[in-house]
PDB file of C-alpha atoms in Angstrom:
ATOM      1  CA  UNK A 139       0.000   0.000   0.000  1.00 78.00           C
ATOM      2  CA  UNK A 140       1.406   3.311  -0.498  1.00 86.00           C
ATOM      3  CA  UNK A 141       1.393   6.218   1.937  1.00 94.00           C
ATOM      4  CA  UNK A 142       1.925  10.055   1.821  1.00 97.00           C
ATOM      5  CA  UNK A 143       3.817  11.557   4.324  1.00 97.00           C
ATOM      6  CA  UNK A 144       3.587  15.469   5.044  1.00 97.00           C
ATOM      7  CA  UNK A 145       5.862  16.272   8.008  1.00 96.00           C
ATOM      8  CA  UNK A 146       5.092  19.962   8.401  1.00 97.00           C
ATOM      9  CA  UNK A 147       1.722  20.383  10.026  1.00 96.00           C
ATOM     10  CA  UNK A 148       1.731  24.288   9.904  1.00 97.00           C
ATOM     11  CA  UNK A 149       4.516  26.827   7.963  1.00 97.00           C
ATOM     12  CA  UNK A 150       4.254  30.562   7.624  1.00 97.00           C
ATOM     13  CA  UNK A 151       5.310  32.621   5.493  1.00 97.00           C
ATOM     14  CA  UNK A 152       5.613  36.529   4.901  1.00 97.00           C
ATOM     15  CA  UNK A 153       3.827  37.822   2.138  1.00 97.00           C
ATOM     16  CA  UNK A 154       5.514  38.423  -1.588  1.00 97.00           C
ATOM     17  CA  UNK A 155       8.478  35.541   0.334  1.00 97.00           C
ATOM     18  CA  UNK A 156       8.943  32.245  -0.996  1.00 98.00           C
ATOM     19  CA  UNK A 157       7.968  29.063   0.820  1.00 98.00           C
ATOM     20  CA  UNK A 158       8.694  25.234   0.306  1.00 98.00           C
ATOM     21  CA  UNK A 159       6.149  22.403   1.575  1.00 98.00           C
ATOM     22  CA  UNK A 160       7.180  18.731   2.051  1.00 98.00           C
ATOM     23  CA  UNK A 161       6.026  15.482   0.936  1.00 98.00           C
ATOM     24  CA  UNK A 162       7.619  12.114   1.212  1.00 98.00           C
ATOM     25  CA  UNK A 163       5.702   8.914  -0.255  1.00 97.00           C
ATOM     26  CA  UNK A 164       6.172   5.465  -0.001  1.00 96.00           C
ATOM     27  CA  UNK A 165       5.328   3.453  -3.236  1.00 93.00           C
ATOM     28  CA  UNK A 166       5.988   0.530  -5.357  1.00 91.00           C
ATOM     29  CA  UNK A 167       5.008   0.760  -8.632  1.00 90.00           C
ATOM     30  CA  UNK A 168       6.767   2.798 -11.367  1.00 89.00           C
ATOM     31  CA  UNK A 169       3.645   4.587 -13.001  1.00 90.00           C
ATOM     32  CA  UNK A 170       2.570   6.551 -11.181  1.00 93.00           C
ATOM     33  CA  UNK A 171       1.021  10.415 -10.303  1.00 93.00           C
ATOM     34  CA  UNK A 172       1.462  13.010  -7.528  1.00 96.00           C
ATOM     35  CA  UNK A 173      -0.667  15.759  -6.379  1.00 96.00           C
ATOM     36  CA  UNK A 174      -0.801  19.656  -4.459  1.00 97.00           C
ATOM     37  CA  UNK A 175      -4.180  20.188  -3.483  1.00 96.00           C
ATOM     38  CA  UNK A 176      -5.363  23.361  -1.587  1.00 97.00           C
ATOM     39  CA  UNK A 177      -8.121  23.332   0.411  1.00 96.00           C
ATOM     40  CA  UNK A 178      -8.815  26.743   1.157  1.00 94.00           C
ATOM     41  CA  UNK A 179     -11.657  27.934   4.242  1.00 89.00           C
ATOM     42  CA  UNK A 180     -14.412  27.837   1.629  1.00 86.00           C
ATOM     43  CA  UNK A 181     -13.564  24.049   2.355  1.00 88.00           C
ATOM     44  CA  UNK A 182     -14.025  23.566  -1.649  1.00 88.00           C
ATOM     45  CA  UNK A 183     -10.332  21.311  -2.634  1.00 92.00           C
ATOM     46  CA  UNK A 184      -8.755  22.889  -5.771  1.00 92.00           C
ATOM     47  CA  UNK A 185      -5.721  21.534  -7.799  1.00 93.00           C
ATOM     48  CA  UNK A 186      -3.182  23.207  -7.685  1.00 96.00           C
ATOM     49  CA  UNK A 187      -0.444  21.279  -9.768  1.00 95.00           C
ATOM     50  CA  UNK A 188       0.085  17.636 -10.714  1.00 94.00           C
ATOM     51  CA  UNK A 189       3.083  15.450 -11.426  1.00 95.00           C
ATOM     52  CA  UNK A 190       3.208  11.909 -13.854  1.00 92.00           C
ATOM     53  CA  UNK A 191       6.507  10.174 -12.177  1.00 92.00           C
ATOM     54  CA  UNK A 192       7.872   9.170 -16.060  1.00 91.00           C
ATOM     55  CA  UNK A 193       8.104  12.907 -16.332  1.00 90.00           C
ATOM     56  CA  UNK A 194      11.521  13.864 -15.534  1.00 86.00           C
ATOM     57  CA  UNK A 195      10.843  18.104 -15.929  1.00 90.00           C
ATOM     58  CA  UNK A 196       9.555  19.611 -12.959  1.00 93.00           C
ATOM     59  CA  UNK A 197       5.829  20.566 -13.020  1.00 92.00           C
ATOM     60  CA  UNK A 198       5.176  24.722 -13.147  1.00 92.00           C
ATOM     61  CA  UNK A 199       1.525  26.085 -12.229  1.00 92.00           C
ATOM     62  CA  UNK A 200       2.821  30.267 -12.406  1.00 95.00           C
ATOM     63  CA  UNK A 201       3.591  30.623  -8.878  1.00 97.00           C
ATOM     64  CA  UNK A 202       3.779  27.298  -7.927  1.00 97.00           C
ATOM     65  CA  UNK A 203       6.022  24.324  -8.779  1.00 97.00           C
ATOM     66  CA  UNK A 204       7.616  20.938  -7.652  1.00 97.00           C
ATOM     67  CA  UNK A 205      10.926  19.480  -7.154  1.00 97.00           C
ATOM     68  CA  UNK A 206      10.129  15.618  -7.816  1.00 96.00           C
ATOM     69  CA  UNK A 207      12.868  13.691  -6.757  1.00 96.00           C
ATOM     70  CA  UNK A 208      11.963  10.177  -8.074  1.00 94.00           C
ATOM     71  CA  UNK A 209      14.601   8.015  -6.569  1.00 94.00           C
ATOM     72  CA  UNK A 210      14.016  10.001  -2.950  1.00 95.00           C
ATOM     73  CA  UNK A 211      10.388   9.565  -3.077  1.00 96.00           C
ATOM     74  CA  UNK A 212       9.846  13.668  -2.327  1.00 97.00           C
ATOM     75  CA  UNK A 213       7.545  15.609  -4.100  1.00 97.00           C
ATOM     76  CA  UNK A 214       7.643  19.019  -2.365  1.00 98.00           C
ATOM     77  CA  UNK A 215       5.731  22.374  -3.630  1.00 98.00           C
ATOM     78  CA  UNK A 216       7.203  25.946  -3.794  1.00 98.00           C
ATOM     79  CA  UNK A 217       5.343  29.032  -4.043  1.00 98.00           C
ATOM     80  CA  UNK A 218       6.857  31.962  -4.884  1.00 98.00           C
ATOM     81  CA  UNK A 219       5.786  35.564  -4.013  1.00 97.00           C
ATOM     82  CA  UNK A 220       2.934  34.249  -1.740  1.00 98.00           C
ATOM     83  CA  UNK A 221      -0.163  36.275  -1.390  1.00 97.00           C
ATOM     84  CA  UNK A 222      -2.846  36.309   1.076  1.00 97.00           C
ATOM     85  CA  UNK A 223      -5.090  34.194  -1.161  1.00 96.00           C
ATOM     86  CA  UNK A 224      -2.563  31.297  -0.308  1.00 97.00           C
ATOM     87  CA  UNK A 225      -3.669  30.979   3.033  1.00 97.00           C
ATOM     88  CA  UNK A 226      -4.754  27.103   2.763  1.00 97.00           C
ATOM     89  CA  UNK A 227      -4.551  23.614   3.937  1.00 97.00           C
ATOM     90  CA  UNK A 228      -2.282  22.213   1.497  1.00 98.00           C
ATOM     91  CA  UNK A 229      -2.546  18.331   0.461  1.00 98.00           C
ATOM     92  CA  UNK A 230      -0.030  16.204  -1.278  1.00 98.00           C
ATOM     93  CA  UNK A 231      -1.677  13.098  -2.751  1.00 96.00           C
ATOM     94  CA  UNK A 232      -0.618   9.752  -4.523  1.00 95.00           C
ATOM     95  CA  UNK A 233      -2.575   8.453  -7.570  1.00 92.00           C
ATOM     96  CA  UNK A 234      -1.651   4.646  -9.198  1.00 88.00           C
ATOM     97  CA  UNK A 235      -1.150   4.528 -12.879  1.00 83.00           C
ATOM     98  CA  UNK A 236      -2.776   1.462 -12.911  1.00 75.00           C
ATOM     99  CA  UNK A 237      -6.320   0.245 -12.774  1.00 67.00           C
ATOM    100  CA  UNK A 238      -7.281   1.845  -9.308  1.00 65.00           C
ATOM    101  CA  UNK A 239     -10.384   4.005 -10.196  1.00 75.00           C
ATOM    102  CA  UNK A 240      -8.451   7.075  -9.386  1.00 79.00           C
ATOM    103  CA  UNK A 241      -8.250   6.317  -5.808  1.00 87.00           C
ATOM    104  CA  UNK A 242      -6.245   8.792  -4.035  1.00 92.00           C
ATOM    105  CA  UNK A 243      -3.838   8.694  -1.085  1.00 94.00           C
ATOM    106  CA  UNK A 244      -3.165  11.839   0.801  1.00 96.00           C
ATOM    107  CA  UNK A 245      -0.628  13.354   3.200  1.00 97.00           C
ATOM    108  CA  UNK A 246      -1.645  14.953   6.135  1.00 97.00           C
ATOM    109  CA  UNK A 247      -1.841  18.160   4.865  1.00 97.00           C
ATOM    110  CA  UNK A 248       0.280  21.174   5.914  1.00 98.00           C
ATOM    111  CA  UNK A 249      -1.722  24.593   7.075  1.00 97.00           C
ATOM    112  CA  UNK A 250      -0.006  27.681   5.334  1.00 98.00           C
ATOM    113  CA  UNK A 251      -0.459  30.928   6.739  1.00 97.00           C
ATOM    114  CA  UNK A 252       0.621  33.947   4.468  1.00 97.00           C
ATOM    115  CA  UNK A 253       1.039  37.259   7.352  1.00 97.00           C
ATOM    116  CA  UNK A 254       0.641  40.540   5.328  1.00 95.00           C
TER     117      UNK A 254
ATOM    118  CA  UNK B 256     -18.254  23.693 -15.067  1.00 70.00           C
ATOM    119  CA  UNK B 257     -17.483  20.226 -13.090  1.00 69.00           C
ATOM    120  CA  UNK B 258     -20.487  20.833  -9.912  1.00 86.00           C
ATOM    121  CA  UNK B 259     -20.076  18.403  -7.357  1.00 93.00           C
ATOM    122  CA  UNK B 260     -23.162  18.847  -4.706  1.00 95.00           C
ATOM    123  CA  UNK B 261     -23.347  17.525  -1.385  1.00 95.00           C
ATOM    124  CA  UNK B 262     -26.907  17.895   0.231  1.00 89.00           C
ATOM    125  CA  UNK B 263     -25.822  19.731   3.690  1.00 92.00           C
ATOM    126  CA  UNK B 264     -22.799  21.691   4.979  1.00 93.00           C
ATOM    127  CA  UNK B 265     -23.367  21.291   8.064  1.00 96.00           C
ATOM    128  CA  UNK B 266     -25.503  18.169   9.999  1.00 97.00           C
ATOM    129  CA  UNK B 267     -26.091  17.529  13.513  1.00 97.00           C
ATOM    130  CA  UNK B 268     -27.177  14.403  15.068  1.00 97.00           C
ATOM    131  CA  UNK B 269     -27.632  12.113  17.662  1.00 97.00           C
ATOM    132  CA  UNK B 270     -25.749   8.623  18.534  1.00 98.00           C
ATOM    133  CA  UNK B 271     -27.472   5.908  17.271  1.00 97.00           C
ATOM    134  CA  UNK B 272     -29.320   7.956  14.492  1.00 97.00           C
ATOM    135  CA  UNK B 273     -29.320   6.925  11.018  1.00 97.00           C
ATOM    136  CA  UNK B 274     -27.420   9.233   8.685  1.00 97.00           C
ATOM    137  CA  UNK B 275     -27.718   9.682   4.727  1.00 97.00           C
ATOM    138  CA  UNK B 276     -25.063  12.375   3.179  1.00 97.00           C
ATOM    139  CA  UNK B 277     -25.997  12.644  -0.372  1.00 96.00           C
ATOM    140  CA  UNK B 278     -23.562  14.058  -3.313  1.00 97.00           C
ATOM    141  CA  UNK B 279     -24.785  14.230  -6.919  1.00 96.00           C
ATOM    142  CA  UNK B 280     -22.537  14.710  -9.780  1.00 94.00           C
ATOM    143  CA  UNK B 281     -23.808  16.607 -13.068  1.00 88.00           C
ATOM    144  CA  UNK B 282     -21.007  15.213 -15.759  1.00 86.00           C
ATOM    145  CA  UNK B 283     -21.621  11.745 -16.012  1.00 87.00           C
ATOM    146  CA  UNK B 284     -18.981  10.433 -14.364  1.00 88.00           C
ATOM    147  CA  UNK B 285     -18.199   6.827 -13.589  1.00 89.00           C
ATOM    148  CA  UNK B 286     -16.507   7.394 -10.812  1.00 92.00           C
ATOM    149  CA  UNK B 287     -17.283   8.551  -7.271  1.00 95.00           C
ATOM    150  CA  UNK B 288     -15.706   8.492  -3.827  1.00 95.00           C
ATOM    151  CA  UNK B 289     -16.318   9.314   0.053  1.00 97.00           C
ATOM    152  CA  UNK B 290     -13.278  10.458   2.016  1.00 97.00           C
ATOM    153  CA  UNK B 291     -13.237  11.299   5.739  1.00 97.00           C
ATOM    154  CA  UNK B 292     -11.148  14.164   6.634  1.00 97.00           C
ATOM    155  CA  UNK B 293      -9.667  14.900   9.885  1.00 97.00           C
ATOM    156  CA  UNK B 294      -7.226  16.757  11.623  1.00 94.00           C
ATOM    157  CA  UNK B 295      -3.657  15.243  11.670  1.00 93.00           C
ATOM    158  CA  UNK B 296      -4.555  12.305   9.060  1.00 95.00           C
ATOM    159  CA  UNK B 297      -5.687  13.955   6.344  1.00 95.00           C
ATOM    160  CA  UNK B 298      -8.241  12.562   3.771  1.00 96.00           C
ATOM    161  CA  UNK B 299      -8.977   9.061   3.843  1.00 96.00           C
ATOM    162  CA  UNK B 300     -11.016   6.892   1.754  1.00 96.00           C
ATOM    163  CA  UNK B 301     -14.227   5.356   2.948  1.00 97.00           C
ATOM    164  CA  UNK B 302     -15.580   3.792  -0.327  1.00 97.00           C
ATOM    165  CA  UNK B 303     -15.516   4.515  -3.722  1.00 95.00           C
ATOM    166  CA  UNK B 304     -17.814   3.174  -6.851  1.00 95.00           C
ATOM    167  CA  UNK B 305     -17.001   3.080 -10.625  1.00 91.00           C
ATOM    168  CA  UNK B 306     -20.632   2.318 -11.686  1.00 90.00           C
ATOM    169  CA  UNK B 307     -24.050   1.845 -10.968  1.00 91.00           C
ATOM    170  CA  UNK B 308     -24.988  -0.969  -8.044  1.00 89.00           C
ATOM    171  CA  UNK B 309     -20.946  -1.022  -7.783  1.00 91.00           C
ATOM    172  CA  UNK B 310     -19.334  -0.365  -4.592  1.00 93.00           C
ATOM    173  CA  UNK B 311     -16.057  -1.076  -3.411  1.00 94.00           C
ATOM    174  CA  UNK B 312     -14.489  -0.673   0.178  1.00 95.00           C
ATOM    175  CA  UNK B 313     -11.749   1.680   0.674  1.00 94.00           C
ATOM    176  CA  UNK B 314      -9.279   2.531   3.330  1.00 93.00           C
ATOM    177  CA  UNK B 315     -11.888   2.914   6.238  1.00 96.00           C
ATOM    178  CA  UNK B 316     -15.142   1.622   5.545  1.00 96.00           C
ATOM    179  CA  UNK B 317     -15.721  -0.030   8.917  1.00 96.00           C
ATOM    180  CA  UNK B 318     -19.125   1.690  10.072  1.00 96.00           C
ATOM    181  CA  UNK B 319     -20.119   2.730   6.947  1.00 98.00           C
ATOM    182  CA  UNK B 320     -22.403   1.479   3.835  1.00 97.00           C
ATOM    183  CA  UNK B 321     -23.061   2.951   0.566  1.00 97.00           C
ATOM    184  CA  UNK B 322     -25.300   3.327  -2.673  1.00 97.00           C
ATOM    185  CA  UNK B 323     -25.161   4.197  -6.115  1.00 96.00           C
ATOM    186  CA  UNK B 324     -28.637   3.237  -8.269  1.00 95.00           C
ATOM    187  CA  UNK B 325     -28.094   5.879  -9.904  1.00 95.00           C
ATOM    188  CA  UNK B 326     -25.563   7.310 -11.844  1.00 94.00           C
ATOM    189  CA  UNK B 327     -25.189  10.869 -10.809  1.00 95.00           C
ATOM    190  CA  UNK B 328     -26.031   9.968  -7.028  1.00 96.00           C
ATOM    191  CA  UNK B 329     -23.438   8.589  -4.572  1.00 97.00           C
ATOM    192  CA  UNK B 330     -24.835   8.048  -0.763  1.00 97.00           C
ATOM    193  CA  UNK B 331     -22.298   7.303   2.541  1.00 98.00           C
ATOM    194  CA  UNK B 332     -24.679   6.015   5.269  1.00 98.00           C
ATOM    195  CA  UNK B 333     -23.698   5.782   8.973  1.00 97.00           C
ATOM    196  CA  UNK B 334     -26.226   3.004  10.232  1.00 94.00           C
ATOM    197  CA  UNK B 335     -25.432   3.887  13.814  1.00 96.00           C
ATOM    198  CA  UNK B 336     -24.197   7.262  14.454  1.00 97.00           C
ATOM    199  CA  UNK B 337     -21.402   7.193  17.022  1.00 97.00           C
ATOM    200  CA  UNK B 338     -19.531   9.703  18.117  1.00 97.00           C
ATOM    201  CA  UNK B 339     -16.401   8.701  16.822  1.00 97.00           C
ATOM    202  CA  UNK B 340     -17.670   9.497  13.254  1.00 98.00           C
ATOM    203  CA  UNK B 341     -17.776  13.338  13.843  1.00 98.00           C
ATOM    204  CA  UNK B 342     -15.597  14.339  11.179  1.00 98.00           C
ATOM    205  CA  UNK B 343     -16.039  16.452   7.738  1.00 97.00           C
ATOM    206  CA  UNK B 344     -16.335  14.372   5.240  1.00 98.00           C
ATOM    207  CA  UNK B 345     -16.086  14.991   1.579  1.00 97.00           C
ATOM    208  CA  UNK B 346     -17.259  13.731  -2.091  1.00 97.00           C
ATOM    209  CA  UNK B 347     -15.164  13.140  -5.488  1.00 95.00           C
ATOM    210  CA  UNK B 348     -16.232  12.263  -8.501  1.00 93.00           C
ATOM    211  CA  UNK B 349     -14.073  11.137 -11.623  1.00 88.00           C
ATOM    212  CA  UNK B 350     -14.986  10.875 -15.236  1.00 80.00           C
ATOM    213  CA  UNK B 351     -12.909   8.050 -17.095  1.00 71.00           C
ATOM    214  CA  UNK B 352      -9.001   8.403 -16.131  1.00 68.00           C
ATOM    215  CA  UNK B 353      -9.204  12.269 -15.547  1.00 72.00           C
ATOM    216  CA  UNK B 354      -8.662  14.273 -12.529  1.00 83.00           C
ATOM    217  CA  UNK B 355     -11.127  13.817  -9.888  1.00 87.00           C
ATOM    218  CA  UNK B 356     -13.619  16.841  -8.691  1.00 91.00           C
ATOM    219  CA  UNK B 357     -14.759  17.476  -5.248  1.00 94.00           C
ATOM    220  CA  UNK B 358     -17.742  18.714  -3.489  1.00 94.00           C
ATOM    221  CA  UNK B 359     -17.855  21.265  -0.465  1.00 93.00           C
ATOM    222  CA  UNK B 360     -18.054  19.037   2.417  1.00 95.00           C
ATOM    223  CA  UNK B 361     -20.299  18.102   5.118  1.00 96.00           C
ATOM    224  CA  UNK B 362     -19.379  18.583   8.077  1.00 96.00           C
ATOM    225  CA  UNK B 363     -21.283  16.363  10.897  1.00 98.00           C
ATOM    226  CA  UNK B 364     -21.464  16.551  14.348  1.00 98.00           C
ATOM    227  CA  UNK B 365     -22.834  13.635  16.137  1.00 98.00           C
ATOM    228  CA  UNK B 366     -23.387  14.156  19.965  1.00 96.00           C
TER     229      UNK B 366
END
């Protein structure tokens, strides 16, 4: 089974700064996908980038993008010039390649706060 | 637009009480799934169905039965209310092998 590890259960961050979140995943297989979700107070989940593991470029979403280390099994998101908007729950998730329905595994999820 | 509509933000009940949350999907989408969210573990899968009458357990279905007869309509029912289940607790849906689309959450209390 494959788990999603988020180690950081709150970060900070001044706004227009830079900020990295952290995610570690245990897995497998060798098809895979990876996932930032933010969950913002509305409660409504948006996604914010996405990752396929036979990629070996670096996802990029405007302010936000990943360093994928394959062979470390980290996936961790950077956003750049944060604004108050980016005050969220953030979510890394896991996603088989194979025939699982599109189950997802998530992390724990890290709370960003974004100070003016 | 994807809409993914759960019937209630919020819900209150009482231990032992039989709870329906609904969420209906407007795009046709095989897929659905229930996740429970909560603080310190994140989201975790209940069940999940890829078509009609089809149901499949998922990570933490222990508590918990659902139903799909039809399409657009996914239900998570707590036969027993307990406490334990107070949680928020959210819906996906997923056409084919695309990205999947979530509803606002429910958030129940059960006292």
């Amino acid at each position: 089974a494959q788990t999603v590890t988020q180690s950081q259960p709150e970060m900070s961050v001044q706004e227009a700064e830079t900020v990295t979140l952290s995610c570690t995943y245990d897995t497998s297989e060798n098809n895979y996908y990876l996932f930032w979700y933010k969950q913002p107070p509305s409660r409504q989940m948006i996604l914010v980038i996405r990752q396929e593991a036979y990629k070996q470029q670096n996802a990029t979403e405007n302010r936000f993008s990943v360093n994928f280390q394959k062979a470390a099994k980290s996936f961790s998101l950077k956003i750049s010039d944060s604004q108050l908007g980016d005050t969220a729950m953030y979510f890394c998730a896991f996603r088989s390649g194979g025939t699982s329905y599109g189950k997802l595994t998530f992390g724990q999820g890290t709370i960003l706060t974004v100070h003016p | 637009d994807v809409k993914v509509t759960q019937s209630s933000r919020y819900l209150v009940k009482r231990t032992g009480e039989k709870v329906f949350l609904e969420c209906v999907q407007d795009m046709d989408h095989e897929n659905m799934f229930w996740y429970r969210q909560d603080p310190g573990l994140g989201l975790r899968l209940i069940y999940f169905s890829y078509d009609v009458k089809m149901k499949e357990k998922g990570d933490i279905p222990e508590g918990y039965s659902v139903s799909r007869e039809k399409k657009e309509r996914f239900s998570l029912i707590l036969e027993s209310a307990s406490t334990n289940q107070t949680s928020m607790y959210l819906c996906a849906s997923r056409p084919g092998r695309s990205l999947q689309y979530f509803g606002a959450g429910t958030r129940l209390s059960v006292l």
